[in-house]
PDB file of C-alpha atoms in Angstrom:
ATOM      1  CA  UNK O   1      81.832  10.176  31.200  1.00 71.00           C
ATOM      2  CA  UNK O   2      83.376  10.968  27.789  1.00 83.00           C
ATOM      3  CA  UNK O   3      85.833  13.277  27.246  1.00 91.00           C
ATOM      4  CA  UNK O   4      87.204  15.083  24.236  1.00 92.00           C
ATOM      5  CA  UNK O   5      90.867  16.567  23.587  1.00 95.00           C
ATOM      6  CA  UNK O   6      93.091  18.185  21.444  1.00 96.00           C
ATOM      7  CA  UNK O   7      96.767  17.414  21.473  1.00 97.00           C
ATOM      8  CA  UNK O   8      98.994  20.854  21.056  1.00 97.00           C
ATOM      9  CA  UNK O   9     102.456  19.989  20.376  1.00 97.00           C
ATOM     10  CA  UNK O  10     105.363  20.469  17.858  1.00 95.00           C
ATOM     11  CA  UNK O  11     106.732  17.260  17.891  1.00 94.00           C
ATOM     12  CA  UNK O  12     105.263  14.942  15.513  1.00 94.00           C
ATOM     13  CA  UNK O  13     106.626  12.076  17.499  1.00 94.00           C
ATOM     14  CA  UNK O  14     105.522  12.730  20.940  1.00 95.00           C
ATOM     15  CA  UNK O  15     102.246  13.913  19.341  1.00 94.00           C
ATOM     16  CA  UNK O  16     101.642   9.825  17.908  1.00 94.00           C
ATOM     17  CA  UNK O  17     102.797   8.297  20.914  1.00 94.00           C
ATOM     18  CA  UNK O  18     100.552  10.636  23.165  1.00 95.00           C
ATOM     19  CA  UNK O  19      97.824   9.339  20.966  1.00 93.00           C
ATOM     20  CA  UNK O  20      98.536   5.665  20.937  1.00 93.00           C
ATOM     21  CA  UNK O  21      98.860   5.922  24.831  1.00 93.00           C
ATOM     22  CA  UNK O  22      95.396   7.448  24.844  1.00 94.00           C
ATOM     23  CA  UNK O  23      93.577   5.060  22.483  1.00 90.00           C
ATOM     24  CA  UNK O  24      93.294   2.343  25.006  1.00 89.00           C
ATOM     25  CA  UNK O  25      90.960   4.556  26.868  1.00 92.00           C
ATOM     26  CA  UNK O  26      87.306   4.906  25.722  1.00 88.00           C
ATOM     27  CA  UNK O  27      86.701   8.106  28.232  1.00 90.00           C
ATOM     28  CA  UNK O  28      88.874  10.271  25.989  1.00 93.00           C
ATOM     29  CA  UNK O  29      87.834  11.007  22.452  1.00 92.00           C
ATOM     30  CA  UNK O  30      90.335  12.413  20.046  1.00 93.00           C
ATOM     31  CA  UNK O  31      89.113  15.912  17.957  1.00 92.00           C
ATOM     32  CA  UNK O  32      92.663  17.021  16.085  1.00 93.00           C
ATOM     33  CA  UNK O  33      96.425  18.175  16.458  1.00 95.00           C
ATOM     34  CA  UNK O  34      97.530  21.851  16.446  1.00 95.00           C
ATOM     35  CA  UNK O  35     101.539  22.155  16.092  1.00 95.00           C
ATOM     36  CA  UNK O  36     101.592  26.274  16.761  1.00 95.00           C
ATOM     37  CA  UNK O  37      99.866  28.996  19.037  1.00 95.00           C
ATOM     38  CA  UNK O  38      97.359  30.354  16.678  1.00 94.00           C
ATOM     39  CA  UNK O  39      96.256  27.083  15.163  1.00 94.00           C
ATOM     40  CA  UNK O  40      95.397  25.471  18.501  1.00 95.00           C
ATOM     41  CA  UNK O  41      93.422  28.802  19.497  1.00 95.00           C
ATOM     42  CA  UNK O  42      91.504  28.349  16.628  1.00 94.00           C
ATOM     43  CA  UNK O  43      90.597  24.396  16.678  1.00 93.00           C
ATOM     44  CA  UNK O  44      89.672  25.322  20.287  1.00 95.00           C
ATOM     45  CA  UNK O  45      87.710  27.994  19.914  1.00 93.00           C
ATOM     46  CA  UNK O  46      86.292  25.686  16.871  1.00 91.00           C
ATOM     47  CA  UNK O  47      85.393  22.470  18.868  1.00 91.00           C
ATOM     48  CA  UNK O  48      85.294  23.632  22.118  1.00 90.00           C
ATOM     49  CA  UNK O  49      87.239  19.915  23.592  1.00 93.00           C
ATOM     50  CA  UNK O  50      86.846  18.785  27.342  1.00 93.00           C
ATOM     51  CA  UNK O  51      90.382  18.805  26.995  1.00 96.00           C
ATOM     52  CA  UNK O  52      94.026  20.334  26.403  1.00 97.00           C
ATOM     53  CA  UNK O  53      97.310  18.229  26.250  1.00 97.00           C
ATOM     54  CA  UNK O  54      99.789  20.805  26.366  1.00 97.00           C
ATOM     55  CA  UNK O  55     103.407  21.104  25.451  1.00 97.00           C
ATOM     56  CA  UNK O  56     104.835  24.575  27.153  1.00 96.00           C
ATOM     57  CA  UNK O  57     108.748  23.882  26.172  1.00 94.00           C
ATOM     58  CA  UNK O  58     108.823  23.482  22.300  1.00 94.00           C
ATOM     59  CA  UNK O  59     111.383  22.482  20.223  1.00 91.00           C
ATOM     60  CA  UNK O  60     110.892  24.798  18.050  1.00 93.00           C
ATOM     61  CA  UNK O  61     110.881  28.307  19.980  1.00 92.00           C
ATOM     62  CA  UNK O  62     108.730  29.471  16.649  1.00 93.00           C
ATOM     63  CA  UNK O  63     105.678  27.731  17.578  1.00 95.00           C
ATOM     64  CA  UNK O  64     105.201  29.810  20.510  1.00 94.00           C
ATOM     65  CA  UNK O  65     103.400  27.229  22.676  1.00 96.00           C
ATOM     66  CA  UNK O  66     103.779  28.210  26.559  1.00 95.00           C
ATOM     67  CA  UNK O  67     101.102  29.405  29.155  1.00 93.00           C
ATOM     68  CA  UNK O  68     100.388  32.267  27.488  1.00 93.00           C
ATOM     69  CA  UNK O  69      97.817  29.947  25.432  1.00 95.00           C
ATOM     70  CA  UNK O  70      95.834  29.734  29.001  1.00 93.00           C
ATOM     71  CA  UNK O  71      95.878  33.703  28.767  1.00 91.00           C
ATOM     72  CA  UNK O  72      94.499  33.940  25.321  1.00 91.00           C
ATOM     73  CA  UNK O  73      91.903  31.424  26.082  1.00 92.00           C
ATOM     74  CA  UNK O  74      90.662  33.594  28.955  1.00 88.00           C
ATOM     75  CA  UNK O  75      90.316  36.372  26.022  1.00 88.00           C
ATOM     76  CA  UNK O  76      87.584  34.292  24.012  1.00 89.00           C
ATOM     77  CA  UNK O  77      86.277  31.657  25.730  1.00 88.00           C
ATOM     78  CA  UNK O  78      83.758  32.143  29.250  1.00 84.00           C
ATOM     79  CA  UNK O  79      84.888  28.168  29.671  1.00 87.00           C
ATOM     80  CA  UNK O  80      87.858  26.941  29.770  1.00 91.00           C
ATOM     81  CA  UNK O  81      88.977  24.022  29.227  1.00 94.00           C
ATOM     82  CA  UNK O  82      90.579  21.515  31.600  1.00 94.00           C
ATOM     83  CA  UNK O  83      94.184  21.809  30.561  1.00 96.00           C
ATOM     84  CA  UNK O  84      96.774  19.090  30.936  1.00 96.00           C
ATOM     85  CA  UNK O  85     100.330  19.657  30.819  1.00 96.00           C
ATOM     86  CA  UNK O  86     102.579  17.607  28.914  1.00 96.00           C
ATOM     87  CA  UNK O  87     106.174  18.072  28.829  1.00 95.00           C
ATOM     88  CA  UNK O  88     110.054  16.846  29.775  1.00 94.00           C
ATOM     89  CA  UNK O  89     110.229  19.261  32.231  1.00 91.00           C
ATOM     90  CA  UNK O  90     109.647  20.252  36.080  1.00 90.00           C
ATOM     91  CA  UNK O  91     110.827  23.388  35.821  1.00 88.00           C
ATOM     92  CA  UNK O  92     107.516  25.067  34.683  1.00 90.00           C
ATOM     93  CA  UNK O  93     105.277  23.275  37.459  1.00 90.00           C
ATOM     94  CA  UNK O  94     105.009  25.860  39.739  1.00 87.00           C
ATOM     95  CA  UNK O  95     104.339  28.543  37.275  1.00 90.00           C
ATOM     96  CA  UNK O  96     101.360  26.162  35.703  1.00 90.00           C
ATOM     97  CA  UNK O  97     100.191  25.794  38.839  1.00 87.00           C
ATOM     98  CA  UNK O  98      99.326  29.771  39.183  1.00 85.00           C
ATOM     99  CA  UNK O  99      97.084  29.314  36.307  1.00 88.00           C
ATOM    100  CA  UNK O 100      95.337  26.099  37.997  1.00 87.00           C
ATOM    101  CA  UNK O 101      95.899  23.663  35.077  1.00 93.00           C
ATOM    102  CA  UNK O 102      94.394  20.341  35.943  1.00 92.00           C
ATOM    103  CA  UNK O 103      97.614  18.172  35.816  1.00 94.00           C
ATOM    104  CA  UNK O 104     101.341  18.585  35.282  1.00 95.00           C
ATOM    105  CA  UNK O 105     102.410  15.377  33.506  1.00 95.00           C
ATOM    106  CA  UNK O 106     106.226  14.679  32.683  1.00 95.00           C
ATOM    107  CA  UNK O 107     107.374  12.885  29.333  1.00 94.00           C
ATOM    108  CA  UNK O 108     107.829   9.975  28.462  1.00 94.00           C
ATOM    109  CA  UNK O 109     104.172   9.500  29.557  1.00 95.00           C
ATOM    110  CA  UNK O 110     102.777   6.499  30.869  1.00 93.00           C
ATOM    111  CA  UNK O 111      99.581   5.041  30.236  1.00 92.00           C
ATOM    112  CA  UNK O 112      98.973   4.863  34.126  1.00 93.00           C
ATOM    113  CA  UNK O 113      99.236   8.488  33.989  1.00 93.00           C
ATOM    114  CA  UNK O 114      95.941   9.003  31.908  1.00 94.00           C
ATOM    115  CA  UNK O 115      94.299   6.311  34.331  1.00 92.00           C
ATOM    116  CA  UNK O 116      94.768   8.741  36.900  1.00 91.00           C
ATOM    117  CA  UNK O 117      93.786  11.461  34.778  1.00 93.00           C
ATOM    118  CA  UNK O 118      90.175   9.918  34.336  1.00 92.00           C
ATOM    119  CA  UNK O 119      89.750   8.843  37.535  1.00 90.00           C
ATOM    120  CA  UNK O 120      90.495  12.807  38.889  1.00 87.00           C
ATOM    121  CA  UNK O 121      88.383  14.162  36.576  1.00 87.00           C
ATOM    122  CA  UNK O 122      85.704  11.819  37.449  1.00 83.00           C
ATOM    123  CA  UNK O 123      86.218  12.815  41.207  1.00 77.00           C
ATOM    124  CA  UNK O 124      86.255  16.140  39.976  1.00 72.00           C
ATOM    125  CA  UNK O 125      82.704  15.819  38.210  1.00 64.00           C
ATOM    126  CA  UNK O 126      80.949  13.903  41.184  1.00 55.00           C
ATOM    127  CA  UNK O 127      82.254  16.251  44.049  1.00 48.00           C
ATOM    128  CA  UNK O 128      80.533  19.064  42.677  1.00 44.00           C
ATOM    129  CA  UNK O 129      76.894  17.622  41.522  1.00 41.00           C
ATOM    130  CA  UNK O 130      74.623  16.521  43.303  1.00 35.00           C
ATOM    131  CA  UNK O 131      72.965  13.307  41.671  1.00 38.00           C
ATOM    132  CA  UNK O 132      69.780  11.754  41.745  1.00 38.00           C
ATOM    133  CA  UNK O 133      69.403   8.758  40.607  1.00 41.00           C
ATOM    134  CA  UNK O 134      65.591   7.335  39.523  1.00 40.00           C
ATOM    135  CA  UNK O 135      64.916   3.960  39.212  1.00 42.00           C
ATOM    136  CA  UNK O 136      61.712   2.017  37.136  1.00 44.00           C
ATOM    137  CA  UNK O 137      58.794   1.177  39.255  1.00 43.00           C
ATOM    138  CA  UNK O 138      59.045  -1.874  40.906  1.00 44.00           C
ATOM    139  CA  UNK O 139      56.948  -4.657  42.249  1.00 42.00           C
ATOM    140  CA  UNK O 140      55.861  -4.146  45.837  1.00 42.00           C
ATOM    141  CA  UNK O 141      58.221  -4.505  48.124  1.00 45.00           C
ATOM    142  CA  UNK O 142      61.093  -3.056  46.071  1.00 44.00           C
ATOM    143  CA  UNK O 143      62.789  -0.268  46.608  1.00 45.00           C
ATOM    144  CA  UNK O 144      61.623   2.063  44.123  1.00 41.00           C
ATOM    145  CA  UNK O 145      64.531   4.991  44.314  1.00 49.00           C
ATOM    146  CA  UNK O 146      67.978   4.883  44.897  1.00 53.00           C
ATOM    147  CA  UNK O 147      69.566   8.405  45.342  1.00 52.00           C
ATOM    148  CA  UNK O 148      73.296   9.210  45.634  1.00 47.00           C
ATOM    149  CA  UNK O 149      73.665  12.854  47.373  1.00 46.00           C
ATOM    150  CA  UNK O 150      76.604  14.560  48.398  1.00 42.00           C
ATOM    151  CA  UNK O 151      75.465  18.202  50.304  1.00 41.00           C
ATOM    152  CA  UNK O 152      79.924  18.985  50.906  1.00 41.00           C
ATOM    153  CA  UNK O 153      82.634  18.254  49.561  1.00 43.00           C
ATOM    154  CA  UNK O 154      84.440  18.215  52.557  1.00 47.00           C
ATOM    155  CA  UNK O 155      82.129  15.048  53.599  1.00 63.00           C
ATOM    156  CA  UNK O 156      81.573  11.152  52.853  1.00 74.00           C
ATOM    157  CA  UNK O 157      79.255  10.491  50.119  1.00 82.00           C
ATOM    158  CA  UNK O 158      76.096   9.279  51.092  1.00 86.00           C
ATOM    159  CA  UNK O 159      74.105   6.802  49.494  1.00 87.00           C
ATOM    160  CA  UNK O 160      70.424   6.825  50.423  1.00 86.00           C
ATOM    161  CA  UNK O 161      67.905   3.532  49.635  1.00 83.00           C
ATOM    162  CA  UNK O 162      64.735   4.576  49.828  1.00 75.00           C
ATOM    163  CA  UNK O 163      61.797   1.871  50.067  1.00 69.00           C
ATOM    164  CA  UNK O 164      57.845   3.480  50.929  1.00 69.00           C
ATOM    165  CA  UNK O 165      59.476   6.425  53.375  1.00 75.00           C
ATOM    166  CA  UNK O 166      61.776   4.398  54.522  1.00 80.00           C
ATOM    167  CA  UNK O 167      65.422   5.981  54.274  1.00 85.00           C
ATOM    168  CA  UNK O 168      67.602   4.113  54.411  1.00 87.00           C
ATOM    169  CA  UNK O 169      71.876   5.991  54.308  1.00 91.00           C
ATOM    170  CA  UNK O 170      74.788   4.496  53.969  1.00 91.00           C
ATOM    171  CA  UNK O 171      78.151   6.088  54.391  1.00 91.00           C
ATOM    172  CA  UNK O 172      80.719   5.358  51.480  1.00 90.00           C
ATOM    173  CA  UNK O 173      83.571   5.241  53.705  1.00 92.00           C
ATOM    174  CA  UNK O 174      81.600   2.100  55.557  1.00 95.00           C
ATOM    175  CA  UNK O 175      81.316   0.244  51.570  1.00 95.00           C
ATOM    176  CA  UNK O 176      84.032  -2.875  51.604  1.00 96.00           C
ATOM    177  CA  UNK O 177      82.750  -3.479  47.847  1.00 97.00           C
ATOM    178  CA  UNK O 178      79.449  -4.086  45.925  1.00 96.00           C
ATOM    179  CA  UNK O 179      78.528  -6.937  43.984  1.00 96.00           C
ATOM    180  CA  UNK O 180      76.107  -7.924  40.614  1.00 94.00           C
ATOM    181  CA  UNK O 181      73.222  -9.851  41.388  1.00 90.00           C
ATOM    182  CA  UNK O 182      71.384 -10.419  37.819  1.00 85.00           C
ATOM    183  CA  UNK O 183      70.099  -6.424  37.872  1.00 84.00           C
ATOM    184  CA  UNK O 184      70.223  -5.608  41.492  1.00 89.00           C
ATOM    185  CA  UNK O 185      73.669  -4.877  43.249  1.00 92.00           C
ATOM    186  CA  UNK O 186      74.145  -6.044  46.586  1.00 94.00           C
ATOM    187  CA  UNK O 187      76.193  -3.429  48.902  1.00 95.00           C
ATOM    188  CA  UNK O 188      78.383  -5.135  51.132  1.00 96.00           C
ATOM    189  CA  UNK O 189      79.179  -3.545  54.366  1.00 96.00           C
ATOM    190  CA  UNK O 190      82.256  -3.376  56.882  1.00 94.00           C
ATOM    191  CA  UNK O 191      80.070  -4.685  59.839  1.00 93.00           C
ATOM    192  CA  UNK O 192      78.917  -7.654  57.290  1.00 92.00           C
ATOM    193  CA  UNK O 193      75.405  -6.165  56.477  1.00 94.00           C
ATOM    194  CA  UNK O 194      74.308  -6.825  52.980  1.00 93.00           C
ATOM    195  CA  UNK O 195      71.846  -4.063  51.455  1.00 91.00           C
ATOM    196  CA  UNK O 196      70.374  -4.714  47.850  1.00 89.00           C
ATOM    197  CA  UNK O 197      69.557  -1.518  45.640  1.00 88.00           C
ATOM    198  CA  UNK O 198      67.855  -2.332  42.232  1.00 84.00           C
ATOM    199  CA  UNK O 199      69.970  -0.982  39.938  1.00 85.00           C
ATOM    200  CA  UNK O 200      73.306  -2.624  37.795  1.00 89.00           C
ATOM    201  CA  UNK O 201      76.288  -2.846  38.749  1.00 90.00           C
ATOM    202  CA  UNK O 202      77.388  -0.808  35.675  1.00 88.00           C
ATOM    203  CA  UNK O 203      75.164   2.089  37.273  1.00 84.00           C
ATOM    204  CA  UNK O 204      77.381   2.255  40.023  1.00 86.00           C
ATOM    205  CA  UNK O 205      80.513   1.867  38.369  1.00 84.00           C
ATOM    206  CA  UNK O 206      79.006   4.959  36.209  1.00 78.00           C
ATOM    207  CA  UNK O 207      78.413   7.228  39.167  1.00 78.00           C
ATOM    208  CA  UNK O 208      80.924   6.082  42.085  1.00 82.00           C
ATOM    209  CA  UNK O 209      84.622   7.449  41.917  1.00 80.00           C
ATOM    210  CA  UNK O 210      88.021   6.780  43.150  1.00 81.00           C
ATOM    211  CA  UNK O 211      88.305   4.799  46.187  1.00 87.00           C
ATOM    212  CA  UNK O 212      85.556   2.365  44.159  1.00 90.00           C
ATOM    213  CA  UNK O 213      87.164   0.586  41.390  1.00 92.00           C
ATOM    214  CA  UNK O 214      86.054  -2.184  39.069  1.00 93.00           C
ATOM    215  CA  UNK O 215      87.964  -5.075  39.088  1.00 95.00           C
ATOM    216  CA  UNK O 216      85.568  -7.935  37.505  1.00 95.00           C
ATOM    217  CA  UNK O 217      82.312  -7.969  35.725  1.00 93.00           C
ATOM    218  CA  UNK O 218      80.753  -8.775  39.444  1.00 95.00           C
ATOM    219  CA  UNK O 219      82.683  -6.866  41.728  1.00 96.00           C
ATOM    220  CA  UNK O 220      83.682  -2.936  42.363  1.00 95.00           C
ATOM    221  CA  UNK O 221      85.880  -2.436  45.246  1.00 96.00           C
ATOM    222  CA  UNK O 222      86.859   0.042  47.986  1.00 95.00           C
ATOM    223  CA  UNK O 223      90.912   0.538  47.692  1.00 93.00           C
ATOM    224  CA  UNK O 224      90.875   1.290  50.950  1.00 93.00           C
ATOM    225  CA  UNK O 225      89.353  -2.017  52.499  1.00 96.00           C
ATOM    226  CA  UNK O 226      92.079  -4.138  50.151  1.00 96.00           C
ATOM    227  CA  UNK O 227      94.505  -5.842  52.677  1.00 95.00           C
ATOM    228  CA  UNK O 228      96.152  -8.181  49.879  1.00 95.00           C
ATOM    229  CA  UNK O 229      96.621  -8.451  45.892  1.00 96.00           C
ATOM    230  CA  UNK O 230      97.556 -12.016  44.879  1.00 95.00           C
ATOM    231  CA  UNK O 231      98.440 -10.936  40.906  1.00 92.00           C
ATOM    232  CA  UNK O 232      99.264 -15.170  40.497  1.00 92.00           C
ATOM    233  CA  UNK O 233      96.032 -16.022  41.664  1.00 94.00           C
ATOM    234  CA  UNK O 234      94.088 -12.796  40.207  1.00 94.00           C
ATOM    235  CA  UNK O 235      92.354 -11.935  43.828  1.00 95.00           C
ATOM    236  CA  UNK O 236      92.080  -9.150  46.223  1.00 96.00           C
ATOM    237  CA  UNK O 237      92.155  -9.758  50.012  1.00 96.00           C
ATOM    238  CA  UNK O 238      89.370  -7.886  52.234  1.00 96.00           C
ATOM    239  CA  UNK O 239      90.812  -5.980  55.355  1.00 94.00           C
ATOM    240  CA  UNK O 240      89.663  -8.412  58.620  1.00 92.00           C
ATOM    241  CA  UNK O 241      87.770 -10.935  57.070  1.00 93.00           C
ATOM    242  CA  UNK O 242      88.758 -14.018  55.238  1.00 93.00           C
ATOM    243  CA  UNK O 243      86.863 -12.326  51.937  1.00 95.00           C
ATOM    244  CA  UNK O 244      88.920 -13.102  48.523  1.00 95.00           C
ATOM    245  CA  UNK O 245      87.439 -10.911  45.505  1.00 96.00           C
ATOM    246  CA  UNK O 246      88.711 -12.265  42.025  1.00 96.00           C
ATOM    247  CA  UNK O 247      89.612  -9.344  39.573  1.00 95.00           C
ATOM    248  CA  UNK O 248      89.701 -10.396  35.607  1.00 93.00           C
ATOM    249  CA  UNK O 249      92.304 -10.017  32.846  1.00 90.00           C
ATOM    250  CA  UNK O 250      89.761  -7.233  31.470  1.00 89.00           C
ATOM    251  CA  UNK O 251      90.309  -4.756  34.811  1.00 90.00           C
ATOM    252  CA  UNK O 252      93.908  -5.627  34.780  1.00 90.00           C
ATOM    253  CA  UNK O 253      94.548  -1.945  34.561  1.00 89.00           C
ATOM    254  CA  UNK O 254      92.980  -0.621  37.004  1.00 90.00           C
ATOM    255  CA  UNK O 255      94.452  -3.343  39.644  1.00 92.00           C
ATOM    256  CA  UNK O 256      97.833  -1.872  38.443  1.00 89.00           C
ATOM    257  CA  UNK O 257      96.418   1.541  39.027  1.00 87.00           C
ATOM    258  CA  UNK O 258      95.546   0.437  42.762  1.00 91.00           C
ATOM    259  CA  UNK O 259      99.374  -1.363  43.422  1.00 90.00           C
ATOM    260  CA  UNK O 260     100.752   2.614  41.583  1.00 85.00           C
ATOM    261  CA  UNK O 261      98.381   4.163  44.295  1.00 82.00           C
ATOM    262  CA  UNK O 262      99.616   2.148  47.469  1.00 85.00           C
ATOM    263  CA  UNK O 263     103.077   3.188  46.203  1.00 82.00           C
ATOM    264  CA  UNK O 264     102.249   6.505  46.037  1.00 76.00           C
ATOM    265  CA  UNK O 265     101.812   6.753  49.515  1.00 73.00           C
ATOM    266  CA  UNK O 266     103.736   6.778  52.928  1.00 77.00           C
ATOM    267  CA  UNK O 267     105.290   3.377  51.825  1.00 77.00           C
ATOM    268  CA  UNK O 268     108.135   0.936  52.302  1.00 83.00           C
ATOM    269  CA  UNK O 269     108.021  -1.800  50.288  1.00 81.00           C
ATOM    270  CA  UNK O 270     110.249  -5.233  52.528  1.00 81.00           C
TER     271      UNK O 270
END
């Protein structure tokens, strides 16, 4: 998905290097820049972005950017916007937490921080649709739908091949990675079963969310199956099998997303 924003800060500076931090991202398209309270009411009320990187502790007290801009938002718009906080401090995090912003990030920002952004949101977006997805008629024998359902949120995705009544559902959590095959994907299992569904890998990488990653023009991967990452040899390990998926200088970023993840965690690193 695509998502629009509006920067709200004071500072000039940390306004440009927000934006060069975000320009390596297609996802996030940039609308404008408000510097003070009642011009970023207006541009939002205006454009009506996806999103709102916030500054709540101005330099200059004038400006009067804080929370209350969540407040007046709630006075004109039925939506709001997701809002993101940006700032040098933790000492508002609880307080932005009351009014459920969507993330709390602390200056100098990273550019792993918006990679997590994206990949929440996306989370965010697939755990509450439900999606169907329709393929082209095929020649007999070939599946003819795929459908992706999720009924709770609280529950593994399940992905359902369907092939003349035959139903066929697969549990995410069971998924050790899928791989391109021309413009099928095969679906590779943790008991070794392969399953083909006839649409691109692209389609999944589209519609599938954090634990999948892509991490080579063939290959999307479950985190959670990776046992090794060889960054000299550019390959990723498969929990309990002798499996080694190559990942490409193009997906770089999101293999340094996966090592930040593991790190994240209940970790020692020896």
């Amino acid at each position: 998905m695509h998502y629009s924003y509006i920067i709200i800060d004071d500072d000039p500076e940390s306004v440009l290097k927000t934006k060069a931090l975000i320009a390596s991202f297609s996802e996030l398209h940039f609308i404008a820049v408000a510097y003070n309270h009642i011009d970023a009411l207006n541009l939002i009320i205006e454009h009506n972005p996806k999103l709102i990187f916030l500054e709540i502790d101005p330099a200059n007290k004038k400006s009067n950017l804080s929370l209350g801009l969540i407040d007046s938002l709630y006075r004109h718009l039925k939506v709001i916007p997701k809002i993101i906080i940006t700032t040098s401090k933790k000492d508002f995090a609880f307080e932005a937490i009351q009014y459920e912003v969507t993330d709390y990030l602390i200056k100098p920002l990273k550019s792993i921080d918006f990679k997590k952004l994206i990949l929440k949101l996306e989370k965010s977006n697939y755990d509450d649709e439900i999606i169907l997805i329709e393929s082209p008629d095929l020649e007999e024998n070939v599946p003819s739908t795929l459908s992706i359902e999720t009924t709770n949120k609280k529950k593994n995705l399940i992905l359902c091949v369907k092939s003349y009544g035959d139903h066929r559902y697969i549990d995410s959590k069971d998924i050790c990675y899928l791989q391109a095959d021309n413009n099928s994907t095969d679906i590779h299992l943790s008991n070794g079963e392969i399953i083909t569904a006839f649409k691109t890998l692209k389609h999944f990488q589209a519609v599938l969310s954090i634990p999948f990653i892509r991490i080579h023009n063939s290959y999307i991967i479950n985190r959670n199956y990776i046992a090794r990452i060889h960054t000299g040899n550019s390959v990723c390990y498969i929990k309990n099998t002798t499996i080694k998926l190559p990942f490409s200088k193009s997906y770089k970023k999101n293999i340094d997303f996966i090592i930040s993840d593991f790190s994240n965690e209940n970790y020692i690193e020896i």
